[in-house]
Every structure is written in C-alpha cells, then in structure tokens.
Short mmCIF file of N, CA and C in Angstrom, two decimals:
data_model
loop_
_atom_site.label_atom_id
_atom_site.label_comp_id
_atom_site.label_asym_id
_atom_site.label_seq_id
_atom_site.Cartn_x
_atom_site.Cartn_y
_atom_site.Cartn_z
N UNK A 1 0.83 -1.23 0.00
CA UNK A 1 -0.01 -0.04 -0.06
C UNK A 1 0.97 1.16 -0.05
N UNK A 2 0.51 2.20 -0.78
CA UNK A 2 1.33 3.43 -0.83
C UNK A 2 0.59 4.50 0.04
N UNK A 3 1.42 5.13 0.83
CA UNK A 3 0.94 6.18 1.81
C UNK A 3 1.51 7.47 1.21
N UNK A 4 0.68 8.57 1.21
CA UNK A 4 1.08 9.80 0.73
C UNK A 4 1.55 10.82 1.65
N UNK A 5 1.66 10.51 2.87
CA UNK A 5 2.17 11.46 3.91
C UNK A 5 1.13 12.61 4.09
N UNK A 6 1.79 13.73 4.22
CA UNK A 6 0.95 14.98 4.64
C UNK A 6 0.72 15.82 3.39
N UNK A 7 0.25 15.17 2.37
CA UNK A 7 -0.08 15.88 1.11
C UNK A 7 -1.62 15.75 0.92
N UNK A 8 -2.07 16.66 0.05
CA UNK A 8 -3.51 16.49 -0.51
C UNK A 8 -3.41 15.38 -1.55
N UNK A 9 -4.45 14.66 -1.73
CA UNK A 9 -4.48 13.62 -2.89
C UNK A 9 -5.22 14.09 -4.06
N UNK A 10 -4.60 14.00 -5.18
CA UNK A 10 -5.21 14.47 -6.47
C UNK A 10 -5.55 13.30 -7.26
N UNK A 11 -6.66 13.46 -8.04
CA UNK A 11 -7.10 12.44 -8.96
C UNK A 11 -7.23 13.10 -10.38
N UNK A 12 -6.71 12.37 -11.30
CA UNK A 12 -6.82 12.87 -12.65
C UNK A 12 -7.26 11.64 -13.53
N UNK A 13 -8.07 11.90 -14.49
CA UNK A 13 -8.53 10.82 -15.30
C UNK A 13 -8.75 11.28 -16.85
N UNK A 14 -8.84 10.37 -17.74
CA UNK A 14 -9.13 10.72 -19.09
C UNK A 14 -9.30 9.41 -19.94
N UNK A 15 -9.39 9.70 -21.22
CA UNK A 15 -9.49 8.56 -22.18
C UNK A 15 -8.67 9.00 -23.40
N UNK A 16 -7.92 7.98 -23.93
CA UNK A 16 -7.04 8.36 -25.08
C UNK A 16 -7.12 7.20 -26.17
N UNK A 17 -7.18 7.70 -27.30
CA UNK A 17 -7.00 6.78 -28.45
C UNK A 17 -5.56 6.41 -28.64
N UNK A 18 -5.15 5.21 -28.50
CA UNK A 18 -3.78 4.80 -28.55
C UNK A 18 -3.36 4.64 -30.11
N UNK A 19 -4.26 4.08 -30.87
CA UNK A 19 -4.04 4.07 -32.29
C UNK A 19 -5.31 3.61 -33.02
N UNK A 20 -5.23 3.85 -34.35
CA UNK A 20 -6.27 3.39 -35.33
C UNK A 20 -5.53 2.93 -36.53
N UNK A 21 -5.48 1.65 -36.67
CA UNK A 21 -4.66 1.03 -37.72
C UNK A 21 -5.42 0.52 -38.92
N UNK A 22 -6.75 0.40 -38.79
CA UNK A 22 -7.53 -0.23 -39.87
C UNK A 22 -7.46 0.62 -41.20
N UNK A 23 -7.77 1.85 -41.10
CA UNK A 23 -7.90 2.73 -42.21
C UNK A 23 -6.56 2.91 -42.98
N UNK A 24 -5.47 2.94 -42.20
CA UNK A 24 -4.10 3.21 -42.74
C UNK A 24 -3.45 1.91 -43.10
N UNK A 25 -3.94 0.75 -42.79
CA UNK A 25 -3.21 -0.57 -43.00
C UNK A 25 -2.04 -0.72 -42.15
N UNK A 26 -2.15 -0.14 -40.91
CA UNK A 26 -1.01 -0.07 -39.96
C UNK A 26 -0.60 -1.43 -39.58
N UNK A 27 0.62 -1.58 -38.88
CA UNK A 27 1.17 -2.93 -38.48
C UNK A 27 0.29 -3.65 -37.47
N UNK A 28 -0.49 -3.00 -36.71
CA UNK A 28 -1.35 -3.70 -35.64
C UNK A 28 -2.50 -4.44 -36.42
N UNK A 29 -2.89 -3.99 -37.61
CA UNK A 29 -3.92 -4.61 -38.43
C UNK A 29 -3.27 -5.55 -39.54
N UNK A 30 -2.21 -5.24 -39.97
CA UNK A 30 -1.63 -6.05 -41.11
C UNK A 30 -0.52 -6.90 -40.71
N UNK A 31 0.17 -6.66 -39.64
CA UNK A 31 1.44 -7.31 -39.21
C UNK A 31 1.19 -8.56 -38.57
N UNK A 32 2.37 -9.34 -38.21
CA UNK A 32 2.35 -10.50 -37.52
C UNK A 32 3.53 -10.33 -36.43
N UNK A 33 3.50 -11.26 -35.43
CA UNK A 33 4.39 -11.16 -34.47
C UNK A 33 4.30 -10.12 -33.43
N UNK A 34 5.33 -9.83 -32.67
CA UNK A 34 5.27 -8.78 -31.69
C UNK A 34 5.18 -7.38 -32.22
N UNK A 35 4.28 -6.67 -31.68
CA UNK A 35 3.99 -5.21 -32.12
C UNK A 35 3.70 -4.36 -30.95
N UNK A 36 4.09 -3.13 -30.86
CA UNK A 36 3.85 -2.25 -29.81
C UNK A 36 3.34 -0.93 -30.36
N UNK A 37 2.36 -0.28 -29.80
CA UNK A 37 2.01 1.03 -30.04
C UNK A 37 2.08 1.88 -28.72
N UNK A 38 2.37 3.15 -28.87
CA UNK A 38 2.60 3.87 -27.65
C UNK A 38 1.84 5.31 -27.86
N UNK A 39 1.37 5.77 -26.64
CA UNK A 39 0.70 7.14 -26.77
C UNK A 39 1.06 7.83 -25.46
N UNK A 40 1.60 9.08 -25.62
CA UNK A 40 1.91 9.85 -24.45
C UNK A 40 0.72 10.58 -23.88
N UNK A 41 0.62 10.58 -22.63
CA UNK A 41 -0.47 11.32 -21.83
C UNK A 41 0.11 12.28 -20.89
N UNK A 42 -0.38 13.48 -20.96
CA UNK A 42 0.16 14.59 -20.05
C UNK A 42 -0.99 14.85 -19.07
N UNK A 43 -0.61 15.01 -17.87
CA UNK A 43 -1.57 15.40 -16.78
C UNK A 43 -1.89 16.92 -16.94
N UNK A 44 -3.09 17.23 -16.62
CA UNK A 44 -3.52 18.60 -16.62
C UNK A 44 -2.67 19.46 -15.73
N UNK A 45 -2.42 18.91 -14.57
CA UNK A 45 -1.56 19.55 -13.60
C UNK A 45 -0.58 18.57 -13.04
N UNK A 46 0.58 18.86 -12.78
CA UNK A 46 1.57 17.92 -12.22
C UNK A 46 1.30 17.48 -10.78
N UNK A 47 1.73 16.29 -10.48
CA UNK A 47 1.71 15.68 -9.21
C UNK A 47 3.07 16.00 -8.53
N UNK A 48 3.05 15.88 -7.19
CA UNK A 48 4.34 16.19 -6.46
C UNK A 48 5.37 14.99 -6.60
N UNK A 49 4.76 13.73 -6.69
CA UNK A 49 5.50 12.51 -6.99
C UNK A 49 4.75 11.81 -8.08
N UNK A 50 5.48 10.86 -8.68
CA UNK A 50 4.79 10.07 -9.68
C UNK A 50 3.51 9.40 -9.11
N UNK A 51 2.34 9.57 -9.72
CA UNK A 51 1.18 8.95 -9.15
C UNK A 51 1.04 7.38 -9.49
N UNK A 52 0.15 6.73 -8.81
CA UNK A 52 -0.29 5.42 -9.28
C UNK A 52 -1.26 5.62 -10.44
N UNK A 53 -1.01 4.87 -11.50
CA UNK A 53 -1.79 5.06 -12.64
C UNK A 53 -2.47 3.64 -13.00
N UNK A 54 -3.83 3.71 -13.13
CA UNK A 54 -4.59 2.47 -13.52
C UNK A 54 -5.05 2.74 -14.97
N UNK A 55 -4.87 1.72 -15.79
CA UNK A 55 -5.46 1.79 -17.22
C UNK A 55 -6.32 0.59 -17.49
N UNK A 56 -7.33 0.91 -18.35
CA UNK A 56 -8.20 -0.16 -18.79
C UNK A 56 -8.71 0.10 -20.29
N UNK A 57 -8.95 -0.91 -20.97
CA UNK A 57 -9.42 -0.70 -22.38
C UNK A 57 -10.84 -0.12 -22.26
N UNK A 58 -11.02 0.93 -23.05
CA UNK A 58 -12.42 1.52 -23.08
C UNK A 58 -13.09 1.22 -24.44
N UNK A 59 -12.27 0.84 -25.43
CA UNK A 59 -12.85 0.36 -26.68
C UNK A 59 -11.67 -0.41 -27.40
N UNK A 60 -12.00 -1.49 -27.96
CA UNK A 60 -11.11 -2.17 -28.88
C UNK A 60 -11.78 -2.85 -29.95
N UNK A 61 -11.31 -2.72 -31.17
CA UNK A 61 -11.80 -3.29 -32.31
C UNK A 61 -10.82 -4.26 -32.84
N UNK A 62 -11.16 -5.56 -32.60
CA UNK A 62 -10.15 -6.63 -32.82
C UNK A 62 -10.80 -7.76 -33.75
N UNK A 63 -10.11 -8.26 -34.63
CA UNK A 63 -10.45 -9.24 -35.61
C UNK A 63 -10.80 -10.59 -34.81
N UNK A 64 -12.03 -11.18 -35.12
CA UNK A 64 -12.37 -12.36 -34.39
C UNK A 64 -11.81 -13.64 -35.06
N UNK A 65 -11.19 -13.44 -36.24
CA UNK A 65 -10.63 -14.62 -36.99
C UNK A 65 -9.31 -15.10 -36.49
N UNK A 66 -8.80 -14.51 -35.50
CA UNK A 66 -7.43 -14.94 -34.94
C UNK A 66 -7.57 -14.85 -33.47
N UNK A 67 -6.42 -15.35 -32.79
CA UNK A 67 -6.39 -15.30 -31.39
C UNK A 67 -6.35 -13.81 -30.83
N UNK A 68 -6.99 -13.44 -29.77
CA UNK A 68 -7.03 -12.14 -29.21
C UNK A 68 -6.11 -12.00 -28.03
N UNK A 69 -4.97 -11.44 -28.37
CA UNK A 69 -3.92 -11.29 -27.33
C UNK A 69 -3.61 -9.82 -27.15
N UNK A 70 -3.48 -9.31 -25.95
CA UNK A 70 -3.18 -7.94 -25.75
C UNK A 70 -2.73 -7.68 -24.30
N UNK A 71 -1.81 -6.75 -24.27
CA UNK A 71 -1.31 -6.25 -22.99
C UNK A 71 -1.42 -4.72 -23.02
N UNK A 72 -1.93 -4.08 -21.99
CA UNK A 72 -2.13 -2.65 -21.91
C UNK A 72 -1.51 -2.16 -20.62
N UNK A 73 -0.54 -1.24 -20.70
CA UNK A 73 0.15 -0.86 -19.47
C UNK A 73 0.42 0.68 -19.50
N UNK A 74 0.63 1.26 -18.35
CA UNK A 74 1.19 2.57 -18.10
C UNK A 74 2.59 2.37 -17.78
N UNK A 75 3.45 3.00 -18.50
CA UNK A 75 4.89 2.91 -18.25
C UNK A 75 5.51 4.34 -18.29
N UNK A 76 6.79 4.34 -17.69
CA UNK A 76 7.39 5.69 -17.66
C UNK A 76 6.55 6.82 -16.98
N UNK A 77 5.97 6.44 -15.81
CA UNK A 77 5.13 7.39 -15.11
C UNK A 77 5.99 8.39 -14.38
N UNK A 78 5.69 9.73 -14.71
CA UNK A 78 6.39 10.80 -14.05
C UNK A 78 5.38 11.69 -13.39
N UNK A 79 5.81 12.90 -12.77
CA UNK A 79 4.85 13.73 -12.22
C UNK A 79 4.05 14.47 -13.23
N UNK A 80 4.49 14.54 -14.39
CA UNK A 80 3.83 15.31 -15.51
C UNK A 80 2.96 14.44 -16.43
N UNK A 81 3.19 13.08 -16.54
CA UNK A 81 2.44 12.31 -17.31
C UNK A 81 2.90 10.85 -17.39
N UNK A 82 2.50 10.04 -18.45
CA UNK A 82 3.04 8.74 -18.57
C UNK A 82 2.79 8.28 -20.08
N UNK A 83 3.31 7.07 -20.37
CA UNK A 83 3.10 6.52 -21.66
C UNK A 83 2.19 5.36 -21.63
N UNK A 84 1.13 5.45 -22.40
CA UNK A 84 0.22 4.16 -22.58
C UNK A 84 0.86 3.24 -23.57
N UNK A 85 0.99 2.04 -23.17
CA UNK A 85 1.64 1.00 -24.13
C UNK A 85 0.60 -0.11 -24.36
N UNK A 86 0.45 -0.44 -25.65
CA UNK A 86 -0.52 -1.50 -26.05
C UNK A 86 0.39 -2.45 -26.85
N UNK A 87 0.33 -3.71 -26.45
CA UNK A 87 1.24 -4.72 -27.06
C UNK A 87 0.39 -5.93 -27.56
N UNK A 88 0.72 -6.51 -28.70
CA UNK A 88 0.08 -7.79 -29.12
C UNK A 88 1.19 -8.50 -29.77
N UNK A 89 0.78 -9.81 -30.08
CA UNK A 89 1.75 -10.69 -30.76
C UNK A 89 1.01 -11.81 -31.55
N UNK A 90 1.83 -12.68 -32.12
CA UNK A 90 1.27 -13.76 -32.95
C UNK A 90 0.43 -13.29 -34.12
N UNK A 91 -0.66 -13.91 -34.35
CA UNK A 91 -1.56 -13.54 -35.56
C UNK A 91 -2.66 -12.53 -35.12
N UNK A 92 -2.70 -12.01 -34.05
CA UNK A 92 -3.65 -11.06 -33.57
C UNK A 92 -3.75 -9.80 -34.50
N UNK A 93 -4.96 -9.39 -34.83
CA UNK A 93 -5.18 -8.22 -35.78
C UNK A 93 -6.08 -7.30 -35.04
N UNK A 94 -5.52 -6.05 -34.78
CA UNK A 94 -6.20 -5.08 -33.88
C UNK A 94 -6.41 -3.87 -34.87
N UNK A 95 -7.64 -3.40 -35.07
CA UNK A 95 -7.95 -2.24 -35.85
C UNK A 95 -7.69 -0.95 -35.03
N UNK A 96 -8.25 -0.85 -33.87
CA UNK A 96 -8.05 0.37 -33.04
C UNK A 96 -8.31 0.05 -31.56
N UNK A 97 -7.71 0.85 -30.75
CA UNK A 97 -7.82 0.78 -29.25
C UNK A 97 -7.81 2.07 -28.66
N UNK A 98 -8.85 2.25 -27.74
CA UNK A 98 -8.82 3.46 -26.76
C UNK A 98 -8.64 2.96 -25.35
N UNK A 99 -8.18 3.73 -24.49
CA UNK A 99 -7.96 3.34 -23.10
C UNK A 99 -8.37 4.38 -22.18
N UNK A 100 -9.08 4.05 -21.07
CA UNK A 100 -9.30 4.95 -19.98
C UNK A 100 -8.13 4.86 -18.94
N UNK A 101 -7.94 5.95 -18.35
CA UNK A 101 -6.85 6.01 -17.26
C UNK A 101 -7.26 6.81 -16.08
N UNK A 102 -6.70 6.40 -14.89
CA UNK A 102 -6.99 7.09 -13.71
C UNK A 102 -5.64 7.28 -12.96
N UNK A 103 -5.26 8.49 -12.52
CA UNK A 103 -4.01 8.65 -11.88
C UNK A 103 -4.32 9.18 -10.42
N UNK A 104 -3.80 8.65 -9.42
CA UNK A 104 -3.97 9.08 -8.02
C UNK A 104 -2.60 9.28 -7.38
N UNK A 105 -2.46 10.51 -6.83
CA UNK A 105 -1.15 10.80 -6.30
C UNK A 105 -1.14 12.03 -5.41
N UNK A 106 -0.04 12.39 -4.75
CA UNK A 106 0.06 13.49 -3.96
C UNK A 106 0.19 14.76 -4.74
N UNK A 107 -0.58 15.88 -4.19
CA UNK A 107 -0.52 17.17 -4.74
C UNK A 107 -0.33 18.09 -3.64
N UNK A 108 0.04 19.44 -3.90
CA UNK A 108 0.11 20.37 -2.84
C UNK A 108 -1.18 20.93 -2.43
N UNK A 109 -1.31 21.34 -1.12
CA UNK A 109 -2.48 22.08 -0.73
C UNK A 109 -2.50 23.37 -1.37
N UNK A 110 -3.66 23.91 -1.72
CA UNK A 110 -3.80 25.23 -2.32
C UNK A 110 -3.10 26.30 -1.41
N UNK A 111 -3.23 26.10 -0.12
CA UNK A 111 -2.77 27.01 0.83
C UNK A 111 -1.21 26.97 1.09
N UNK A 112 -0.56 25.93 0.54
CA UNK A 112 0.93 25.75 0.75
C UNK A 112 1.66 26.96 0.30
N UNK A 113 2.71 27.33 1.00
CA UNK A 113 3.58 28.52 0.57
C UNK A 113 4.55 28.00 -0.47
N UNK A 114 4.62 28.72 -1.58
CA UNK A 114 5.52 28.39 -2.73
C UNK A 114 6.57 29.36 -2.78
N UNK A 115 7.91 28.95 -2.73
CA UNK A 115 8.94 29.83 -2.86
C UNK A 115 9.08 30.30 -4.36
N UNK A 116 9.44 31.47 -4.61
CA UNK A 116 9.49 32.08 -5.99
C UNK A 116 10.95 32.18 -6.49
#
C-alpha cells in the first residue's frame, strides 16, 4: 500500500485513443508477431511525486478470426504524465484501441507556501 504522507491527494482521469490502424493498414492490423503502439499522456496539472496510474481498455476493435492477445500498461510514469503502451503478438489483428486511465497521487494544498 502506498501512503502519501501529509499531502493532499489528487485524482486525474481521461480517455486516449492509442492508435487506429484499420484505415491506414498499419502494422497492428496487417502485421504478424510482436508489435507495440505507444501514446503519451500529459496530466492537466503535475503531481508532487509520480502517481499510481490504472489503465483499462475502453474500446477495442479486434479481428475475431485470430487469437485475441493484448497487454495494456502505463509505463514511464512521471509527475507530468506517462506513456500508454499496447502490445500484441502472434496472428492477432487489432484495428483500433482506446484506453481509460486514472491517476492518483500527492498534490500540494492550495494554501501551501510556494518559494519564488
């Protein structure tokens, strides 16, 4: 369990299109083997420390004629944002993926004194 100490707790959330490969014939739709797509997400306001980030697929359009393999992760989490990473492998064909995300972490109190 992560404890935030004497900070206010901030929550940020959103939804991001990671990729759309069907129209362009991109590698997620036409390729084979290991493939990775990435999308950078910036927080509206920075956290004081890297937050905990939870991600979940909010939409995926995937071919039913092959195995459905996928991994969705938040990587390289910083105080300012993170990278959404979608990975698949084998014969899986993915047309497009959207992900919802939720970040929870320490933020300053509005009344905290800030040095200039």
